[in-house]
Amino acid sequence: MSYGFYGTYRYTLDDKGRLTMPAPLRDPVPAGPDGTKQYFLARWRQWCIAAFGGAGWEKVVEQLEDLSLPERDKLARAFFSGVYPVSPDAQGRVLVPDELRTHAGIQAKGEVVIVGVHNRIEIWEPARWSLYQATDLASYDEPDIDRLLADPGIVRHRGKITATIGNAQAVLAMHDDGTSLSEIVWSF
């Protein structure tokens, strides 16, 4: 069995910008020599925040170290200048620095979507998460559909796959019209 970060959660930051990490996302982070757990929060792609812990963080560092100069120095400066080591308090809360919240469009006291992505956790502003998901799915074309139909690990039904892609395209059209599916769904 693979051990990592999985699942999607909705939480709210407190007025100090602290985020309670969901319990299932705390367990995979090993305690350091002093007994405390540590996450490395970083600016990430698609305007979200990534949280790494343990082996996931070590792999990111190794990948950067494997690059050749001067590319390594350039990427290391850009990446590590936006990384913040944080340790959860007794309630499992981590302080999300202002710079990272600004990068991701997250407000103190704001709602976030927390997504486990195996080797990392991603922290998203909800509307950006919905838009990212829709944009990703809406871009699927016939070769993607054929690849999905051949995947034994998913429901292989062309109608369901094309309906999912069509729904994503509809969400994008709503967004283009100034309507947010996330706002509609969470208004009930």
mmCIF file of C-alpha atoms in Angstrom:
data_model
loop_
_atom_site.group_PDB
_atom_site.id
_atom_site.type_symbol
_atom_site.label_atom_id
_atom_site.label_comp_id
_atom_site.label_asym_id
_atom_site.label_seq_id
_atom_site.Cartn_x
_atom_site.Cartn_y
_atom_site.Cartn_z
ATOM 1 C CA MET A 1 0.000 0.000 0.000
ATOM 2 C CA SER A 2 1.238 3.438 -0.895
ATOM 3 C CA TYR A 3 1.396 6.006 1.882
ATOM 4 C CA GLY A 4 0.839 9.627 0.999
ATOM 5 C CA PHE A 5 -1.633 12.504 0.901
ATOM 6 C CA TYR A 6 -5.123 11.777 -0.446
ATOM 7 C CA GLY A 7 -8.603 13.313 -0.424
ATOM 8 C CA THR A 8 -10.275 16.699 -0.797
ATOM 9 C CA TYR A 9 -11.291 18.816 2.194
ATOM 10 C CA ARG A 10 -12.878 22.233 2.750
ATOM 11 C CA TYR A 11 -11.629 24.265 5.693
ATOM 12 C CA THR A 12 -11.541 27.902 6.753
ATOM 13 C CA LEU A 13 -8.497 29.851 7.882
ATOM 14 C CA ASP A 14 -8.835 31.606 11.220
ATOM 15 C CA ASP A 15 -8.430 35.365 11.648
ATOM 16 C CA LYS A 16 -4.662 34.948 12.118
ATOM 17 C CA GLY A 17 -4.281 33.094 8.806
ATOM 18 C CA ARG A 18 -3.865 29.668 10.425
ATOM 19 C CA LEU A 19 -5.132 26.545 8.712
ATOM 20 C CA THR A 20 -6.046 23.341 10.498
ATOM 21 C CA MET A 21 -4.587 20.487 8.508
ATOM 22 C CA PRO A 22 -7.077 17.621 8.163
ATOM 23 C CA ALA A 23 -6.046 14.698 10.373
ATOM 24 C CA PRO A 24 -5.522 12.276 7.429
ATOM 25 C CA LEU A 25 -3.015 14.761 5.954
ATOM 26 C CA ARG A 26 -1.069 15.039 9.213
ATOM 27 C CA ASP A 27 -0.347 11.324 9.597
ATOM 28 C CA PRO A 28 1.995 10.859 6.588
ATOM 29 C CA VAL A 29 4.344 13.644 7.794
ATOM 30 C CA PRO A 30 7.122 12.086 9.901
ATOM 31 C CA ALA A 31 8.222 13.732 13.127
ATOM 32 C CA GLY A 32 11.702 15.199 13.141
ATOM 33 C CA PRO A 33 14.429 14.456 15.704
ATOM 34 C CA ASP A 34 12.817 16.891 18.150
ATOM 35 C CA GLY A 35 9.451 15.103 17.827
ATOM 36 C CA THR A 36 7.680 17.846 15.851
ATOM 37 C CA LYS A 37 6.205 17.513 12.379
ATOM 38 C CA GLN A 38 7.158 20.028 9.745
ATOM 39 C CA TYR A 39 5.597 21.061 6.464
ATOM 40 C CA PHE A 40 7.282 23.114 3.781
ATOM 41 C CA LEU A 41 4.730 25.517 2.272
ATOM 42 C CA ALA A 42 5.610 26.790 -1.200
ATOM 43 C CA ARG A 43 4.229 28.907 -4.042
ATOM 44 C CA TRP A 44 3.023 26.401 -6.579
ATOM 45 C CA ARG A 45 1.735 26.150 -10.102
ATOM 46 C CA GLN A 46 -1.760 27.234 -11.147
ATOM 47 C CA TRP A 47 -1.799 29.792 -8.290
ATOM 48 C CA CYS A 48 -2.103 27.437 -5.353
ATOM 49 C CA ILE A 49 0.079 26.629 -2.336
ATOM 50 C CA ALA A 50 1.863 23.284 -2.013
ATOM 51 C CA ALA A 51 2.662 21.710 1.343
ATOM 52 C CA PHE A 52 5.359 19.062 1.414
ATOM 53 C CA GLY A 53 6.446 16.819 4.236
ATOM 54 C CA GLY A 54 8.942 14.015 4.604
ATOM 55 C CA ALA A 55 9.898 12.127 1.444
ATOM 56 C CA GLY A 56 7.904 14.439 -0.848
ATOM 57 C CA TRP A 57 9.999 17.422 0.236
ATOM 58 C CA GLU A 58 13.262 15.484 -0.036
ATOM 59 C CA LYS A 59 12.384 14.490 -3.605
ATOM 60 C CA VAL A 60 11.749 18.133 -4.627
ATOM 61 C CA VAL A 61 15.120 19.152 -3.187
ATOM 62 C CA GLU A 62 16.883 16.249 -4.937
ATOM 63 C CA GLN A 63 15.298 17.146 -8.284
ATOM 64 C CA LEU A 64 16.553 20.712 -7.997
ATOM 65 C CA GLU A 65 20.020 19.554 -6.959
ATOM 66 C CA ASP A 66 20.201 17.261 -10.011
ATOM 67 C CA LEU A 67 19.920 20.197 -12.426
ATOM 68 C CA SER A 68 23.047 21.657 -13.961
ATOM 69 C CA LEU A 69 24.391 25.139 -13.307
ATOM 70 C CA PRO A 70 23.296 27.922 -13.969
ATOM 71 C CA GLU A 71 19.761 26.544 -14.363
ATOM 72 C CA ARG A 72 19.898 25.047 -10.859
ATOM 73 C CA ASP A 73 20.787 28.375 -9.230
ATOM 74 C CA LYS A 74 18.086 30.257 -11.120
ATOM 75 C CA LEU A 75 15.354 27.756 -10.270
ATOM 76 C CA ALA A 76 16.571 27.310 -6.686
ATOM 77 C CA ARG A 77 16.384 31.063 -6.059
ATOM 78 C CA ALA A 78 12.932 31.332 -7.598
ATOM 79 C CA PHE A 79 11.591 28.287 -5.758
ATOM 80 C CA PHE A 80 13.201 28.423 -2.315
ATOM 81 C CA SER A 81 12.560 32.149 -1.897
ATOM 82 C CA GLY A 82 8.862 31.235 -1.718
ATOM 83 C CA VAL A 83 9.191 28.296 0.708
ATOM 84 C CA TYR A 84 8.257 28.551 4.381
ATOM 85 C CA PRO A 85 8.885 25.752 6.902
ATOM 86 C CA VAL A 86 5.984 25.542 9.360
ATOM 87 C CA SER A 87 5.155 23.223 12.240
ATOM 88 C CA PRO A 88 1.595 22.505 13.339
ATOM 89 C CA ASP A 89 0.557 23.627 16.817
ATOM 90 C CA ALA A 90 -1.199 21.300 19.286
ATOM 91 C CA GLN A 91 -4.490 21.725 17.367
ATOM 92 C CA GLY A 92 -2.876 20.834 14.027
ATOM 93 C CA ARG A 93 -2.919 24.439 12.736
ATOM 94 C CA VAL A 94 -0.186 25.907 10.558
ATOM 95 C CA LEU A 95 0.300 29.589 9.878
ATOM 96 C CA VAL A 96 0.008 30.308 6.160
ATOM 97 C CA PRO A 97 2.296 33.303 5.462
ATOM 98 C CA ASP A 98 0.772 36.422 3.902
ATOM 99 C CA GLU A 99 2.918 36.109 0.762
ATOM 100 C CA LEU A 100 1.581 32.622 0.055
ATOM 101 C CA ARG A 101 -2.021 33.603 0.777
ATOM 102 C CA THR A 102 -1.659 36.539 -1.631
ATOM 103 C CA HIS A 103 -0.128 34.256 -4.287
ATOM 104 C CA ALA A 104 -3.102 31.877 -4.007
ATOM 105 C CA GLY A 105 -5.826 34.537 -3.589
ATOM 106 C CA ILE A 106 -6.731 33.285 -0.096
ATOM 107 C CA GLN A 107 -7.973 35.647 2.612
ATOM 108 C CA ALA A 108 -7.464 35.319 6.366
ATOM 109 C CA LYS A 109 -10.762 33.844 7.576
ATOM 110 C CA GLY A 110 -11.230 32.626 4.003
ATOM 111 C CA GLU A 111 -12.359 29.215 2.872
ATOM 112 C CA VAL A 112 -9.876 26.898 1.172
ATOM 113 C CA VAL A 113 -9.933 23.570 -0.634
ATOM 114 C CA ILE A 114 -7.195 21.214 0.539
ATOM 115 C CA VAL A 115 -6.287 18.470 -1.922
ATOM 116 C CA GLY A 116 -4.033 15.478 -1.293
ATOM 117 C CA VAL A 117 -1.905 14.828 -4.383
ATOM 118 C CA HIS A 118 0.083 11.781 -3.163
ATOM 119 C CA ASN A 119 3.498 13.426 -2.584
ATOM 120 C CA ARG A 120 2.152 16.862 -1.636
ATOM 121 C CA ILE A 121 -0.858 18.762 -0.393
ATOM 122 C CA GLU A 122 -2.310 21.609 -2.456
ATOM 123 C CA ILE A 123 -4.186 24.500 -0.855
ATOM 124 C CA TRP A 124 -6.557 26.337 -3.202
ATOM 125 C CA GLU A 125 -8.922 29.272 -3.131
ATOM 126 C CA PRO A 126 -12.248 27.488 -3.934
ATOM 127 C CA ALA A 127 -13.141 29.392 -7.120
ATOM 128 C CA ARG A 128 -9.627 28.863 -8.522
ATOM 129 C CA TRP A 129 -9.852 25.146 -7.707
ATOM 130 C CA SER A 130 -13.191 24.834 -9.546
ATOM 131 C CA LEU A 131 -11.864 26.754 -12.532
ATOM 132 C CA TYR A 132 -8.667 24.678 -12.639
ATOM 133 C CA GLN A 133 -10.634 21.414 -12.580
ATOM 134 C CA ALA A 134 -13.009 22.561 -15.298
ATOM 135 C CA THR A 135 -10.204 23.917 -17.489
ATOM 136 C CA ASP A 136 -8.242 20.686 -17.195
ATOM 137 C CA LEU A 137 -11.191 18.436 -18.052
ATOM 138 C CA ALA A 138 -12.585 20.709 -20.773
ATOM 139 C CA SER A 139 -9.312 20.399 -22.684
ATOM 140 C CA TYR A 140 -9.674 16.630 -23.140
ATOM 141 C CA ASP A 141 -9.905 15.536 -26.763
ATOM 142 C CA GLU A 142 -10.379 12.242 -28.623
ATOM 143 C CA PRO A 143 -6.906 10.783 -27.803
ATOM 144 C CA ASP A 144 -7.555 11.535 -24.097
ATOM 145 C CA ILE A 145 -10.942 9.820 -24.306
ATOM 146 C CA ASP A 146 -9.360 6.767 -25.995
ATOM 147 C CA ARG A 147 -6.676 6.646 -23.267
ATOM 148 C CA LEU A 148 -9.363 6.787 -20.559
ATOM 149 C CA LEU A 149 -11.445 4.094 -22.263
ATOM 150 C CA ALA A 150 -8.392 1.810 -22.215
ATOM 151 C CA ASP A 151 -7.717 2.404 -18.490
ATOM 152 C CA PRO A 152 -8.978 -0.637 -16.516
ATOM 153 C CA GLY A 153 -8.878 1.362 -13.277
ATOM 154 C CA ILE A 154 -11.829 3.632 -14.142
ATOM 155 C CA VAL A 155 -15.375 3.333 -15.434
ATOM 156 C CA ARG A 156 -14.840 2.849 -19.170
ATOM 157 C CA HIS A 157 -18.005 4.216 -20.668
ATOM 158 C CA ARG A 158 -17.682 6.698 -23.522
ATOM 159 C CA GLY A 159 -20.978 8.399 -22.650
ATOM 160 C CA LYS A 160 -19.933 9.058 -19.053
ATOM 161 C CA ILE A 161 -16.513 10.328 -20.079
ATOM 162 C CA THR A 162 -17.866 12.658 -22.766
ATOM 163 C CA ALA A 163 -20.602 13.887 -20.376
ATOM 164 C CA THR A 164 -17.952 14.740 -17.778
ATOM 165 C CA ILE A 165 -15.947 16.672 -20.370
ATOM 166 C CA GLY A 166 -19.128 18.415 -21.573
ATOM 167 C CA ASN A 167 -19.989 19.390 -17.991
ATOM 168 C CA ALA A 168 -16.525 20.893 -17.563
ATOM 169 C CA GLN A 169 -16.978 22.869 -20.764
ATOM 170 C CA ALA A 170 -20.346 24.119 -19.451
ATOM 171 C CA VAL A 171 -18.694 25.248 -16.201
ATOM 172 C CA LEU A 172 -16.126 27.196 -18.220
ATOM 173 C CA ALA A 173 -18.910 28.810 -20.253
ATOM 174 C CA MET A 174 -20.614 29.810 -16.974
ATOM 175 C CA HIS A 175 -17.347 31.297 -15.780
ATOM 176 C CA ASP A 176 -16.992 33.253 -19.025
ATOM 177 C CA ASP A 177 -20.506 34.629 -18.393
ATOM 178 C CA GLY A 178 -19.490 35.728 -14.879
ATOM 179 C CA THR A 179 -21.216 32.894 -13.004
ATOM 180 C CA SER A 180 -19.368 30.606 -10.588
ATOM 181 C CA LEU A 181 -20.548 27.033 -10.218
ATOM 182 C CA SER A 182 -18.827 26.923 -6.831
ATOM 183 C CA GLU A 183 -20.913 29.859 -5.582
ATOM 184 C CA ILE A 184 -24.105 28.248 -6.862
ATOM 185 C CA VAL A 185 -23.359 24.841 -5.306
ATOM 186 C CA TRP A 186 -22.229 26.185 -1.929
ATOM 187 C CA SER A 187 -25.131 28.651 -1.650
ATOM 188 C CA PHE A 188 -27.568 25.892 -0.631
#
